[in-house]
Coordinates of C-alpha atoms in Angstrom, one line a residue:
M929 CA 80.1 1.0 80.9
S930 CA 79.0 3.6 78.3
A931 CA 75.9 1.6 77.5
L932 CA 74.8 2.0 81.1
K933 CA 75.0 5.8 81.0
P934 CA 71.7 7.6 80.7
H935 CA 71.3 10.2 78.0
L936 CA 71.2 13.5 79.9
S937 CA 68.9 16.4 78.9
L938 CA 70.3 19.9 78.4
S939 CA 68.9 21.0 81.8
Q940 CA 70.7 18.1 83.5
I941 CA 74.0 19.0 81.7
I942 CA 73.5 22.6 82.8
N943 CA 72.9 21.5 86.4
M944 CA 76.0 19.3 86.5
N945 CA 78.1 22.2 85.4
V946 CA 76.7 24.8 87.8
G947 CA 79.6 23.9 90.1
F948 CA 82.0 24.9 87.5
F949 CA 80.5 28.4 87.7
G950 CA 81.8 28.7 91.3
I951 CA 85.2 27.3 90.4
Q952 CA 85.6 29.7 87.5
F953 CA 84.3 32.7 89.4
S954 CA 87.3 32.1 91.8
F955 CA 89.7 31.8 88.8
G956 CA 88.2 35.0 87.3
L957 CA 88.8 37.0 90.5
Q958 CA 92.4 35.9 90.4
Q959 CA 93.0 36.7 86.8
A960 CA 91.5 40.1 87.1
N961 CA 92.8 41.2 90.5
M962 CA 96.1 39.4 91.5
S963 CA 98.5 41.7 89.6
P964 CA 96.8 44.8 90.9
I965 CA 96.7 43.4 94.4
Y966 CA 100.5 42.6 94.2
Q967 CA 101.2 46.1 93.0
Y968 CA 99.0 47.6 95.7
L969 CA 101.2 45.7 98.2
G970 CA 104.5 47.0 96.6
A971 CA 105.4 44.5 93.9
D972 CA 107.8 45.4 91.1
E973 CA 106.2 45.3 87.7
S974 CA 108.9 43.2 86.1
K975 CA 108.7 40.5 88.8
L976 CA 104.9 40.0 88.6
P977 CA 105.2 36.7 86.7
L978 CA 107.2 35.2 89.6
L979 CA 104.5 36.1 92.0
W980 CA 102.0 34.1 89.9
L981 CA 104.0 30.9 90.3
A982 CA 101.5 29.4 92.8
G983 CA 98.9 28.4 90.1
P984 CA 101.1 26.3 87.8
V985 CA 103.3 24.8 90.6
T986 CA 100.3 23.6 92.6
G987 CA 98.5 22.5 89.4
L988 CA 101.6 20.5 88.4
L989 CA 101.7 18.7 91.7
V990 CA 98.1 18.5 92.7
Q991 CA 96.0 17.8 89.7
P992 CA 97.6 14.6 88.3
I993 CA 97.8 13.2 91.9
V994 CA 94.2 14.0 92.7
G995 CA 93.1 12.7 89.3
A996 CA 94.8 9.4 89.8
M997 CA 93.5 9.1 93.4
S998 CA 89.9 9.8 92.2
D999 CA 90.1 7.1 89.6
R1000 CA 90.7 4.6 92.5
T1001 CA 88.4 6.1 95.1
Q1002 CA 85.2 4.4 96.4
S1003 CA 83.0 6.2 98.9
R1004 CA 79.3 6.7 99.6
W1005 CA 79.7 10.1 97.8
G1006 CA 81.3 8.6 94.7
R1007 CA 84.7 8.7 93.1
R1008 CA 85.1 12.4 92.2
T1009 CA 82.6 14.2 94.6
P1010 CA 84.7 14.1 97.8
Y1011 CA 87.6 15.9 96.0
F1012 CA 85.6 18.7 94.6
L1013 CA 83.6 19.3 97.8
I1014 CA 86.7 19.5 99.9
G1015 CA 88.4 21.7 97.3
A1016 CA 85.4 24.0 97.2
I1017 CA 85.4 24.5 101.0
L1018 CA 89.1 25.3 101.0
C1019 CA 88.7 27.6 98.1
S1020 CA 86.0 29.6 99.9
L1021 CA 88.3 30.0 102.9
G1022 CA 91.1 31.3 100.7
L1023 CA 88.8 33.8 99.0
L1024 CA 87.7 35.1 102.4
I1025 CA 91.2 35.7 103.5
M1026 CA 93.0 37.0 100.4
P1027 CA 91.8 40.6 100.2
Y1028 CA 92.8 41.1 103.9
S1029 CA 96.5 40.3 103.0
P1030 CA 98.7 42.7 105.0
T1031 CA 101.9 42.1 103.1
L1032 CA 103.1 41.0 99.6
W1033 CA 104.5 37.7 101.0
F1034 CA 101.2 36.9 102.7
A1035 CA 99.2 37.5 99.5
A1036 CA 101.6 35.3 97.5
G1037 CA 101.2 32.6 100.2
M1038 CA 97.5 32.8 100.1
L1039 CA 97.5 32.4 96.4
W1040 CA 99.4 29.1 96.8
I1041 CA 96.6 27.9 99.2
L1042 CA 93.8 29.2 97.0
D1043 CA 95.3 27.6 93.8
A1044 CA 95.9 24.3 95.5
A1045 CA 92.2 24.2 96.6
N1046 CA 91.0 25.1 93.1
N1047 CA 93.2 22.4 91.6
V1048 CA 91.8 19.8 94.0
T1049 CA 88.4 20.7 92.6
M1050 CA 89.2 21.2 89.0
E1051 CA 90.3 17.9 87.4
P1052 CA 88.0 15.6 89.3
Y1053 CA 85.2 17.9 88.1
R1054 CA 86.3 17.5 84.4
A1055 CA 86.6 13.7 84.9
Y1056 CA 83.1 13.7 86.4
V1057 CA 81.7 15.2 83.2
S1058 CA 83.6 12.7 81.1
D1059 CA 82.3 9.9 83.4
R1060 CA 78.7 11.0 83.3
L1061 CA 78.3 11.5 79.6
N1062 CA 78.4 9.2 76.6
Q1063 CA 80.9 10.2 73.9
D1064 CA 78.2 11.6 71.7
Q1065 CA 77.4 14.1 74.5
H1066 CA 81.0 15.1 75.3
A1067 CA 81.0 18.2 73.0
R1068 CA 77.8 19.5 74.6
G1069 CA 79.1 18.7 78.1
F1070 CA 82.4 20.4 77.8
L1071 CA 81.1 23.3 75.8
T1072 CA 78.5 23.9 78.4
Q1073 CA 81.3 23.8 81.0
S1074 CA 83.0 26.4 78.8
A1075 CA 79.9 28.5 78.8
F1076 CA 79.8 28.5 82.6
T1077 CA 83.4 29.5 82.6
G1078 CA 82.5 32.5 80.4
L1079 CA 79.5 33.5 82.5
A1080 CA 81.4 33.1 85.8
Q1081 CA 84.4 35.1 84.7
T1082 CA 82.1 37.8 83.2
L1083 CA 80.6 38.4 86.6
A1084 CA 84.0 38.0 88.4
Y1085 CA 85.6 40.6 86.2
L1086 CA 82.6 43.0 86.4
T1087 CA 81.8 42.7 90.1
P1088 CA 84.1 45.5 91.3
S1089 CA 82.7 47.8 88.6
L1090 CA 79.1 46.8 89.4
L1091 CA 79.7 47.6 93.1
V1092 CA 81.1 51.0 92.1
W1093 CA 78.1 51.7 89.8
M1094 CA 75.9 50.8 92.8
G1095 CA 77.5 53.5 94.9
M1096 CA 80.7 52.1 96.4
N1097 CA 83.6 54.6 96.3
K1098 CA 86.2 53.4 93.8
D1099 CA 88.9 55.2 95.7
A1100 CA 88.0 53.7 99.1
V1101 CA 90.9 51.4 100.2
G1102 CA 91.9 49.4 103.2
D1103 CA 95.0 49.8 105.2
N1104 CA 96.7 47.5 102.7
H1105 CA 95.7 49.8 99.8
I1106 CA 93.4 47.1 98.3
P1107 CA 90.1 48.7 97.2
Q1108 CA 87.0 47.9 99.1
A1109 CA 85.3 46.9 95.9
T1110 CA 87.9 44.2 95.3
L1111 CA 87.5 43.0 98.9
T1112 CA 83.7 42.7 98.5
A1113 CA 84.1 40.8 95.2
F1114 CA 86.3 38.2 96.9
L1115 CA 83.7 37.7 99.7
I1116 CA 81.0 37.1 97.0
G1117 CA 83.3 34.6 95.4
A1118 CA 83.8 32.8 98.7
F1119 CA 80.0 32.3 98.9
L1120 CA 79.6 31.0 95.4
S1121 CA 82.6 28.7 95.4
F1122 CA 81.0 26.1 97.7
T1123 CA 77.3 26.6 97.1
T1124 CA 77.4 26.1 93.3
V1125 CA 79.4 22.8 93.7
W1126 CA 77.0 21.6 96.3
W1127 CA 74.1 22.3 93.9
S1128 CA 75.6 20.2 91.1
V1129 CA 76.3 17.3 93.6
K1130 CA 72.7 17.3 94.7
K1131 CA 71.1 17.7 91.3
V1132 CA 73.3 15.3 89.2
P1133 CA 75.1 12.9 91.5
E1134 CA 77.7 10.6 90.1
L1135 CA 76.6 7.3 88.6
P1136 CA 77.1 4.3 91.0
L1137 CA 80.1 2.2 90.1
T1138 CA 79.5 -1.1 88.3
E1139 CA 80.7 -4.3 89.9
V1140 CA 83.4 -4.6 87.3
E1141 CA 84.6 -1.1 88.2
R1142 CA 84.5 -1.9 91.9
Q1143 CA 86.6 -5.0 91.4
H1144 CA 89.1 -3.0 89.2
I1145 CA 89.5 -0.4 91.9
A1146 CA 89.7 -3.0 94.7
A1147 CA 92.4 -4.8 92.8
A1148 CA 94.5 -1.7 92.1
P1149 CA 97.4 -1.1 94.4
K1150 CA 97.0 1.7 96.9
G1151 CA 99.2 4.4 98.5
P1152 CA 101.4 7.2 97.3
K1153 CA 103.8 4.9 95.5
A1154 CA 101.0 3.3 93.5
T1155 CA 99.6 6.7 92.7
L1156 CA 102.9 8.0 91.3
A1157 CA 103.4 4.7 89.4
E1158 CA 99.9 5.1 87.8
I1159 CA 100.8 8.7 86.7
V1160 CA 104.2 7.5 85.2
D1161 CA 102.5 4.6 83.4
A1162 CA 99.8 6.8 82.0
M1163 CA 102.4 9.2 80.7
K1164 CA 104.2 6.4 79.0
H1165 CA 101.1 5.2 77.3
M1166 CA 99.7 8.6 76.4
P1167 CA 97.5 8.6 73.3
P1168 CA 99.0 10.3 70.2
T1169 CA 96.3 13.0 70.2
M1170 CA 97.2 14.0 73.7
R1171 CA 100.9 14.1 72.9
K1172 CA 100.3 16.4 69.9
L1173 CA 98.1 18.7 71.9
W1174 CA 101.2 19.7 74.0
W1175 CA 102.6 22.1 71.4
M1176 CA 99.3 23.9 71.0
K1177 CA 99.0 24.2 74.7
L1178 CA 102.5 25.5 75.1
F1179 CA 101.9 28.5 72.9
Q1180 CA 98.3 29.0 74.0
W1181 CA 98.9 29.2 77.7
Y1182 CA 102.2 31.1 77.6
G1183 CA 100.3 33.7 75.6
M1184 CA 97.2 33.8 77.9
M1185 CA 99.4 34.3 81.0
C1186 CA 101.2 37.2 79.3
Y1187 CA 97.8 38.8 78.8
W1188 CA 96.4 38.2 82.3
I1189 CA 99.5 39.3 84.1
Y1190 CA 100.2 42.5 82.1
I1191 CA 96.8 43.7 80.8
V1192 CA 96.3 46.1 83.8
P1193 CA 99.8 47.7 83.6
A1194 CA 99.3 47.9 79.8
L1195 CA 96.0 49.7 80.1
A1196 CA 97.4 52.0 82.7
K1197 CA 100.1 53.0 80.3
T1198 CA 98.1 53.2 77.0
M1199 CA 94.8 54.6 78.4
F1200 CA 95.8 56.5 81.5
A1201 CA 99.5 57.4 81.0
T1202 CA 100.6 56.1 84.4
T1203 CA 102.8 53.4 85.8
D1204 CA 102.1 54.3 89.5
P1205 CA 100.1 51.6 91.2
Q1206 CA 98.9 54.0 93.9
S1207 CA 97.5 56.5 91.3
A1208 CA 93.8 57.0 90.5
G1209 CA 94.6 56.2 86.9
F1210 CA 95.9 52.7 87.9
R1211 CA 92.8 52.0 89.8
D1212 CA 90.8 53.1 86.8
A1213 CA 92.8 50.8 84.6
S1214 CA 92.0 47.9 87.0
L1215 CA 88.2 48.7 86.7
L1216 CA 88.5 49.1 83.0
N1217 CA 90.1 45.6 82.8
G1218 CA 87.2 44.3 84.7
Q1219 CA 84.8 45.8 82.2
I1220 CA 86.5 44.5 79.0
G1221 CA 87.4 41.2 80.7
G1222 CA 83.7 40.8 81.7
F1223 CA 82.8 41.5 78.1
Y1224 CA 85.1 39.0 76.6
N1225 CA 83.9 36.4 79.1
F1226 CA 80.3 37.2 78.2
V1227 CA 81.3 36.7 74.5
A1228 CA 82.8 33.3 75.6
F1229 CA 79.5 32.4 77.4
L1230 CA 77.5 33.0 74.2
A1231 CA 80.1 31.5 71.9
A1232 CA 80.4 28.2 73.8
F1233 CA 76.8 27.4 72.9
A1234 CA 76.9 29.0 69.4
M1235 CA 80.0 27.1 68.3
L1236 CA 78.5 23.6 69.0
P1237 CA 77.0 23.2 65.4
F1238 CA 80.3 24.4 63.9
V1239 CA 82.2 21.9 66.0
R1240 CA 79.8 19.1 64.8
R1241 CA 80.3 20.2 61.2
W1242 CA 84.0 21.0 61.0
G1243 CA 85.4 19.4 64.1
P1244 CA 86.9 21.0 67.3
K1245 CA 90.4 21.3 65.7
A1246 CA 89.4 23.7 62.9
V1247 CA 87.1 25.7 65.1
H1248 CA 89.8 26.1 67.8
A1249 CA 92.4 27.2 65.2
T1250 CA 90.0 29.9 63.9
C1251 CA 89.2 31.2 67.4
L1252 CA 92.9 31.4 68.3
L1253 CA 93.7 33.4 65.2
A1254 CA 90.8 35.8 66.1
A1255 CA 92.4 36.3 69.6
A1256 CA 95.8 36.8 68.1
L1257 CA 94.5 39.7 66.0
G1258 CA 92.7 41.2 69.0
M1259 CA 95.9 41.1 71.1
W1260 CA 97.8 43.0 68.4
M1261 CA 95.0 45.6 68.2
L1262 CA 94.8 46.3 72.0
P1263 CA 98.0 48.4 72.5
T1264 CA 97.1 50.7 69.6
I1265 CA 93.7 51.7 71.0
Q1266 CA 93.1 54.8 73.1
D1267 CA 89.3 55.0 72.9
K1268 CA 87.6 53.0 75.7
A1269 CA 84.7 52.1 73.4
L1270 CA 87.0 50.6 70.8
L1271 CA 88.7 48.4 73.4
F1272 CA 85.6 46.1 73.2
V1273 CA 86.3 45.2 69.6
P1274 CA 89.4 43.0 70.1
M1275 CA 87.7 41.5 73.1
I1276 CA 85.3 39.7 70.7
G1277 CA 88.2 37.7 69.3
I1278 CA 89.6 37.0 72.8
G1279 CA 86.2 35.9 74.0
L1280 CA 85.8 33.4 71.1
A1281 CA 89.2 32.0 71.9
W1282 CA 88.5 31.7 75.6
A1283 CA 85.3 29.8 74.9
S1284 CA 87.2 27.4 72.6
I1285 CA 90.1 27.0 75.0
M1286 CA 87.8 25.9 77.8
G1287 CA 85.9 23.4 75.7
N1288 CA 87.4 22.2 72.4
P1289 CA 90.8 20.8 73.6
Y1290 CA 88.8 18.6 76.1
V1291 CA 86.5 17.4 73.3
M1292 CA 89.6 16.3 71.4
L1293 CA 91.1 14.7 74.5
A1294 CA 88.0 12.9 75.9
G1295 CA 87.5 10.8 72.7
S1296 CA 91.1 9.6 72.8
I1297 CA 91.6 8.4 76.5
P1298 CA 90.3 5.2 78.2
P1299 CA 87.3 5.9 80.5
E1300 CA 88.8 4.0 83.4
R1301 CA 91.8 6.4 83.4
A1302 CA 89.8 9.7 82.8
G1303 CA 90.9 11.2 86.1
V1304 CA 94.7 10.6 85.7
Y1305 CA 94.7 11.7 82.1
M1306 CA 92.7 14.8 82.8
G1307 CA 95.2 15.6 85.6
I1308 CA 98.1 15.0 83.3
F1309 CA 96.5 17.2 80.6
N1310 CA 96.4 20.0 83.1
M1311 CA 100.2 19.7 83.2
F1312 CA 100.1 20.8 79.6
I1313 CA 98.6 24.0 81.0
V1314 CA 100.7 24.6 84.1
I1315 CA 104.1 23.8 82.5
P1316 CA 103.7 26.5 79.9
M1317 CA 102.7 28.8 82.7
L1318 CA 105.8 28.0 84.7
I1319 CA 107.9 28.5 81.6
Q1320 CA 106.3 31.9 81.1
M1321 CA 106.7 33.0 84.7
V1322 CA 110.4 32.0 84.8
T1323 CA 111.4 33.3 81.3
L1324 CA 109.4 36.5 80.9
P1325 CA 111.3 38.4 83.6
L1326 CA 114.5 37.5 81.8
I1327 CA 113.3 39.2 78.5
Y1328 CA 111.0 41.9 79.9
H1329 CA 113.7 44.6 79.7
S1330 CA 116.1 43.2 77.1
L1331 CA 113.6 42.1 74.4
L1332 CA 110.3 43.8 75.3
G1333 CA 111.8 47.2 76.3
G1334 CA 110.3 47.1 79.8
Q1335 CA 106.9 47.9 78.3
P1336 CA 103.8 46.0 79.4
D1337 CA 102.0 46.7 76.0
N1338 CA 104.8 44.8 74.2
V1339 CA 104.0 41.7 76.4
I1340 CA 100.4 41.9 75.0
R1341 CA 101.8 41.9 71.5
L1342 CA 103.9 38.9 72.3
A1343 CA 100.8 37.1 73.5
G1344 CA 99.2 37.7 70.1
V1345 CA 102.2 36.1 68.3
L1346 CA 102.0 33.1 70.6
L1347 CA 98.3 32.5 70.0
A1348 CA 98.9 32.6 66.3
C1349 CA 101.6 29.9 66.8
A1350 CA 99.0 27.9 68.8
A1351 CA 96.5 28.0 65.9
V1352 CA 99.1 26.5 63.6
A1353 CA 100.1 23.8 66.1
V1354 CA 96.5 22.6 66.7
L1355 CA 96.0 21.9 63.0
R1356 CA 98.7 19.2 63.3
V1357 CA 96.8 17.3 66.0
P1358 CA 95.3 13.9 65.0
T1359 CA 91.9 13.4 66.5
A1360 CA 89.9 10.3 67.3
T1361 CA 86.7 11.9 66.0
S1362 CA 86.5 14.9 63.7
K1363 CA 83.0 15.9 64.6

C-alpha cells in the first residue's frame, strides 16, 4: 500500500491539514472560555473540573468506536471523510448554540454535544493523515497538523480581545452574563468549523482503496459487536511503543487540564486580586488569558515547523522531553508574575510544549502501528488523552482544598510538576524510528 502513495508537496500537506484549523479553533474556544462561561452562569470554582467531564467521557466512548468504524467503511467519499464531515456540521451547530446557554446545566449539556461532534471528526482526521502519507512524511504531516493547531488556537484565544480592540464593549453582556465578545467568537468558530474541513476534502481527497483493502473490509465482520471486538483485539495487541506512551500521556494531560481549567481564576487572583466572576477584574482576566493563550499558540505555530530538523536529528522523544521541561518551568513561573508584559515569557515554554504535544507523540505512534488499523489505534491513543483528563476531573476537586489550599495558582504549580514527570516518562518510550 505504501508504495502506491504519492509523495505530497508541502502545499498539499498544508491543504490536507486546513480542516484541522477549524477543528482546533473550536477546541481553542472551549479551552479559553468554558471555565469563565460556567462561572458567569454561577458555577462554584472548586467544582469546575466536574463540569469539564464532557470532553474526556465523549472522547473515551466516541473516538475508538469511530476510529474502528472508519477502518471498515467504504463509501463514495472514502473511509474517513464521512465522519469528519458529519462531525464538522454538528460542531458548527454546537458552537452556534453554546454562547446562548441560559443556565449552567444547559451549557454543560451543550459541551457534551460539542465535544462528541469534535471527537467524531478528530481521530478519523488523524488517521486520514497517516493513510495519505508515507512513513518518511509522517513527521512533516503531523507537525504541520500541530502548526495548524497553534495557529487556530492563537486566533481562538485572541478573537474576543481583537473584537474589543476593534470597538466592542468588553463589559457588554447578555442576559446570561456571557460577554458579547465571547458570543461573537463562537459564531466565527461555527463558520470555520465546517468550511475548513470542506476545503481539505476538496483539495486533498482520500486515496481510493486498493482491491486488497476492499476485500479486507468486505470480509471483516460488521455491526456494533464486531466494532467492539476489534477495539478489544487491538488493545490486546497494542505495540510496545504505544503502551509505554501511556505514562507520559497520563502526566502530560492531567497537567494541561489543570492549566486550562484554572488559568483564568489564577490570573484573576494574582493579577487583579479578585475571585468574583461578575467583577470587571474577572472579565479582564479572561481577556488576558486570551492574549497570553494566543501568544503561546502562536509560538506553537512557529515551533511546529521549526522543530522538524531537530526531530530528524535527535528524534521526537528527546525533543518532546525538552519541550515538556520548558513548559514545566513556565508553569512554575506564572503564579509569581504580576507584570502583564512578563506573563508572555513563560508562555514561550508552554507554546513549545503545545507544539510538541500535538505532533511528536503521533510521530512516535504512527511508525509503530499497522496501517490497516490506523483508525482504531488512533482512537485508542485518544483514550490515553481522555482517561488522564477524567482522572484529573474526578480527583482534583478532592484535593483542591485539602492539598492545594483552595488556591487556583497552586493548581498551576501542580501542572508544572506533572509536566516535568511527563518529560521523564517519555524518555523511557521505545520508538520504532528515532529520526
